[in-house]
Amino acid sequence: KAYDLDSIFALIPDFEECKNRRVYRQFIEEFQEEFEALIKTEAFVPAVDGNGSMVYKCISEIINDMTGITANSVMSDKDFLNLLELNGCYLPDNELRNSSSFNKFLYKHSPSELDINIDTIVEKCESEAFQTWLSNVNNNAVFIKHLLKTDVLSKFSSKPIFIEYEGELFSADSIYYDFEENCKGLDFLRSYIPHLCSSTKEALKNEINWDTFSQKYFKPFVAKSMIVDY
């Protein structure tokens, strides 16, 4: 192709701003009315099908992923559609996912039921399929890293998204962060005391805000209560 896809959407005017200039107002209103009617029926938005090929779809079929998960390749398109039960809908072409002009257009015109925000992910993350995906160490690290970078991990502190030493998923408030530091010489207790797996700690140790999150949200170490509980 000889042009950038987002350049098309950069050409779409801000109709409200144009009408405020009070020049050719009637023409602008009629143009806007026709434009907004046509985009509901014309398949002109570049999207990606199940095979990863570009297809053109109506705006009413396009998912507005406001989480950055698909734009930043946190999970595959196929997983995103399956885990959020969005089969039959389409994600925009990869080239458009970080385009400010396209995202402004999408935010304004896509149907609200296809708006995916972080609260949608919070709600869906406890489903069986999502939990299976999160149980994969690589998936888990990339997911949590993205939540940290976008400053929304705290919304998930009470959700079972953290991999425990033996591979199960726990919420932050039900798992200890630093078994090694607090239980030196007590390795025989390792299988009895739920604590964060080392792979997660290693993957996130250099991330900004990880220390702050871990100190605030993981289960605090209190020797007496640990003995009683476990």
C-alpha positions as MATLAB code, in Angstrom:
seq = 'KAYDLDSIFALIPDFEECKNRRVYRQFIEEFQEEFEALIKTEAFVPAVDGNGSMVYKCISEIINDMTGITANSVMSDKDFLNLLELNGCYLPDNELRNSSSFNKFLYKHSPSELDINIDTIVEKCESEAFQTWLSNVNNNAVFIKHLLKTDVLSKFSSKPIFIEYEGELFSADSIYYDFEENCKGLDFLRSYIPHLCSSTKEALKNEINWDTFSQKYFKPFVAKSMIVDY';
ca = [
       0.000    0.000    0.000;
       1.167    3.526   -0.758;
      -0.243    5.292    2.313;
      -0.535    4.968    6.080;
      -3.919    3.692    7.196;
      -4.233    6.223    9.978;
      -3.833    9.083    7.496;
      -7.370    8.337    6.278;
      -8.818    8.879    9.747;
      -6.704   11.976   10.300;
      -8.673   13.556    7.443;
     -12.006   13.225    9.257;
     -12.864   16.706   10.509;
     -14.052   17.691   13.960;
     -17.559   18.616   12.889;
     -18.403   20.479   16.087;
     -15.345   22.656   15.746;
     -16.163   23.316   12.093;
     -19.719   24.353   12.938;
     -18.469   26.780   15.571;
     -16.836   28.809   12.811;
     -20.335   29.671   11.474;
     -19.236   29.421    7.867;
     -21.138   26.997    5.617;
     -22.859   25.666    8.743;
     -25.759   24.063    6.849;
     -23.374   22.329    4.448;
     -21.295   21.016    7.363;
     -24.378   19.715    9.182;
     -25.641   17.934    6.075;
     -22.200   16.475    5.393;
     -21.943   15.249    9.000;
     -25.394   13.688    8.879;
     -24.613   11.815    5.680;
     -21.170   10.782    6.899;
     -22.467    9.375   10.193;
     -25.228    7.492    8.402;
     -22.843    5.940    5.871;
     -20.271    4.696    8.393;
     -22.967    2.559   10.005;
     -23.537    0.591    6.813;
     -20.301    0.800    4.820;
     -17.555   -1.759    5.567;
     -14.572    0.583    5.425;
     -12.662    0.052    8.694;
      -9.475   -2.042    8.222;
      -9.692   -4.970   10.648;
      -8.104   -8.360   11.253;
      -9.926  -11.653   10.726;
      -9.334  -14.956   12.523;
      -6.461  -15.801   10.178;
      -4.682  -12.502   10.727;
      -5.626  -11.149    7.290;
      -6.919   -7.651    6.690;
     -10.641   -7.335    6.073;
     -12.932   -4.329    5.947;
     -15.773   -4.130    8.450;
     -18.480   -1.724    9.576;
     -17.806    0.417   12.612;
     -20.574   -1.483   14.444;
     -18.378   -4.617   14.320;
     -15.150   -3.041   15.582;
     -13.948   -3.556   19.157;
     -12.636   -0.512   20.993;
      -9.897   -1.940   23.220;
      -9.126    0.891   25.625;
      -6.857   -1.272   27.805;
      -3.861   -1.336   25.451;
      -3.765   -5.135   25.729;
      -4.044   -5.797   22.004;
      -2.091   -2.709   20.942;
       0.845   -3.863   23.065;
       0.628   -7.585   22.233;
      -0.069   -8.606   25.831;
      -2.129  -11.469   24.437;
      -2.934  -12.703   20.966;
      -6.006  -11.409   19.165;
      -7.461  -14.915   19.238;
      -7.061  -15.188   23.012;
      -8.464  -11.692   23.538;
     -11.593  -12.472   21.520;
     -12.104  -15.848   23.155;
     -11.456  -14.810   26.754;
     -13.733  -11.776   26.498;
     -16.367  -13.691   24.525;
     -16.195  -11.323   21.565;
     -16.366  -13.866   18.772;
     -18.065  -12.421   15.707;
     -16.522   -9.001   16.339;
     -13.240   -7.643   14.999;
     -10.167   -5.841   16.237;
      -8.811   -3.007   14.091;
      -5.760   -3.567   11.934;
      -2.515   -3.547   13.948;
      -1.345   -0.358   12.265;
      -4.325    1.526   13.671;
      -4.209    0.389   17.274;
      -1.849    3.133   18.417;
      -3.188    5.783   16.060;
      -4.586    8.764   17.962;
      -6.752    9.884   15.049;
      -8.248    6.421   14.571;
      -8.812    5.863   18.293;
     -10.539    9.222   18.559;
     -12.817    8.201   15.698;
     -13.419    4.745   17.217;
     -14.185    6.143   20.663;
     -16.788    8.457   19.201;
     -18.522    6.074   16.800;
     -18.115    2.464   17.945;
     -21.060    0.888   19.822;
     -20.692    1.145   23.596;
     -21.146   -2.615   24.040;
     -17.838   -3.100   22.203;
     -15.931   -0.698   24.462;
     -13.443   -2.787   26.439;
     -11.975   -0.979   29.435;
      -9.978   -2.224   32.391;
     -13.131   -2.871   34.415;
     -14.177   -5.356   31.735;
     -10.923   -7.247   32.299;
     -11.378   -7.158   36.084;
     -14.820   -8.687   35.643;
     -13.700  -11.397   33.207;
     -10.380  -12.436   34.751;
     -11.938  -15.005   37.082;
     -13.546  -17.042   34.311;
     -12.206  -20.564   33.864;
     -10.702  -19.799   30.458;
      -9.012  -16.608   31.661;
      -7.635  -18.385   34.725;
      -6.161  -21.094   32.504;
      -4.473  -18.441   30.360;
      -3.115  -16.664   33.450;
      -1.697  -19.930   34.806;
       0.915  -19.866   32.065;
       4.010  -18.250   33.592;
       4.889  -16.214   30.483;
       1.323  -15.001   29.943;
       1.059  -14.080   33.601;
       4.263  -12.034   33.703;
       3.421  -10.059   30.556;
      -0.132   -9.406   31.789;
       0.916   -8.178   35.234;
       3.742   -6.108   33.737;
       1.243   -4.361   31.453;
      -1.101   -3.665   34.372;
       1.805   -2.164   36.290;
       2.892    0.040   33.403;
      -0.653    1.320   32.910;
      -1.048    1.881   36.669;
      -4.121   -0.329   37.089;
      -2.716   -3.385   38.887;
      -4.301   -2.255   42.156;
      -7.723   -2.937   40.626;
      -6.752   -6.620   40.511;
      -5.305   -6.944   44.033;
      -8.263   -9.003   45.255;
      -8.448  -11.129   42.089;
      -6.696  -14.514   41.708;
      -4.105  -13.530   39.122;
      -0.835  -14.198   40.991;
       0.907  -17.548   40.549;
       1.712  -19.256   43.818;
       4.814  -21.401   44.402;
       2.971  -24.605   43.436;
       1.277  -23.093   40.382;
      -2.183  -22.160   41.614;
      -3.576  -18.655   41.266;
      -4.115  -16.514   44.350;
      -5.167  -12.946   45.074;
      -2.453  -10.658   46.426;
      -4.116  -10.409   49.846;
      -4.063  -14.193   50.315;
      -0.448  -14.878   49.389;
       2.918  -13.933   50.929;
       5.426  -12.087   48.802;
       8.786  -13.039   50.263;
       8.964  -16.552   51.721;
      12.745  -16.738   51.306;
      13.354  -13.597   53.320;
      10.938  -14.353   56.141;
      11.309  -18.130   56.422;
      15.043  -18.748   56.130;
      15.909  -22.300   57.113;
      12.256  -23.346   57.006;
      12.086  -24.773   53.493;
      10.063  -27.721   54.787;
       7.163  -25.267   55.231;
       7.291  -24.114   51.636;
       4.480  -26.364   50.404;
       2.198  -25.291   53.274;
       2.526  -21.536   53.062;
       1.152  -19.844   49.925;
       3.757  -17.493   48.500;
       4.484  -15.855   45.167;
       6.409  -17.925   42.636;
       9.997  -16.906   41.962;
       9.447  -16.537   38.197;
       6.947  -13.714   38.741;
       9.259  -11.933   41.166;
      12.170  -12.268   38.748;
      10.146  -10.992   35.772;
       8.888   -7.933   37.642;
      11.766   -7.035   39.948;
      12.933   -4.088   37.816;
       9.489   -2.707   37.069;
       8.643    0.727   38.412;
       5.933    0.548   41.115;
       6.328   -3.212   41.666;
       7.964   -2.740   45.072;
       5.273   -0.263   46.078;
       2.515   -2.625   45.006;
       4.044   -5.693   46.658;
       4.532   -3.903   49.978;
       0.992   -2.558   49.988;
      -1.122   -5.436   48.675;
       0.483   -8.812   49.377;
      -0.323  -10.570   52.635;
       1.837   -9.068   55.395;
       4.176  -11.449   57.169;
       3.224  -11.915   60.819;
       4.914  -14.971   62.332;
       2.248  -15.668   64.958;
      -0.704  -15.565   62.553;
       1.212  -17.602   59.971;
       1.749  -20.396   62.517;
      -1.938  -20.349   63.486;
      -3.180  -20.276   59.895;
      -0.830  -22.875   58.422;
];
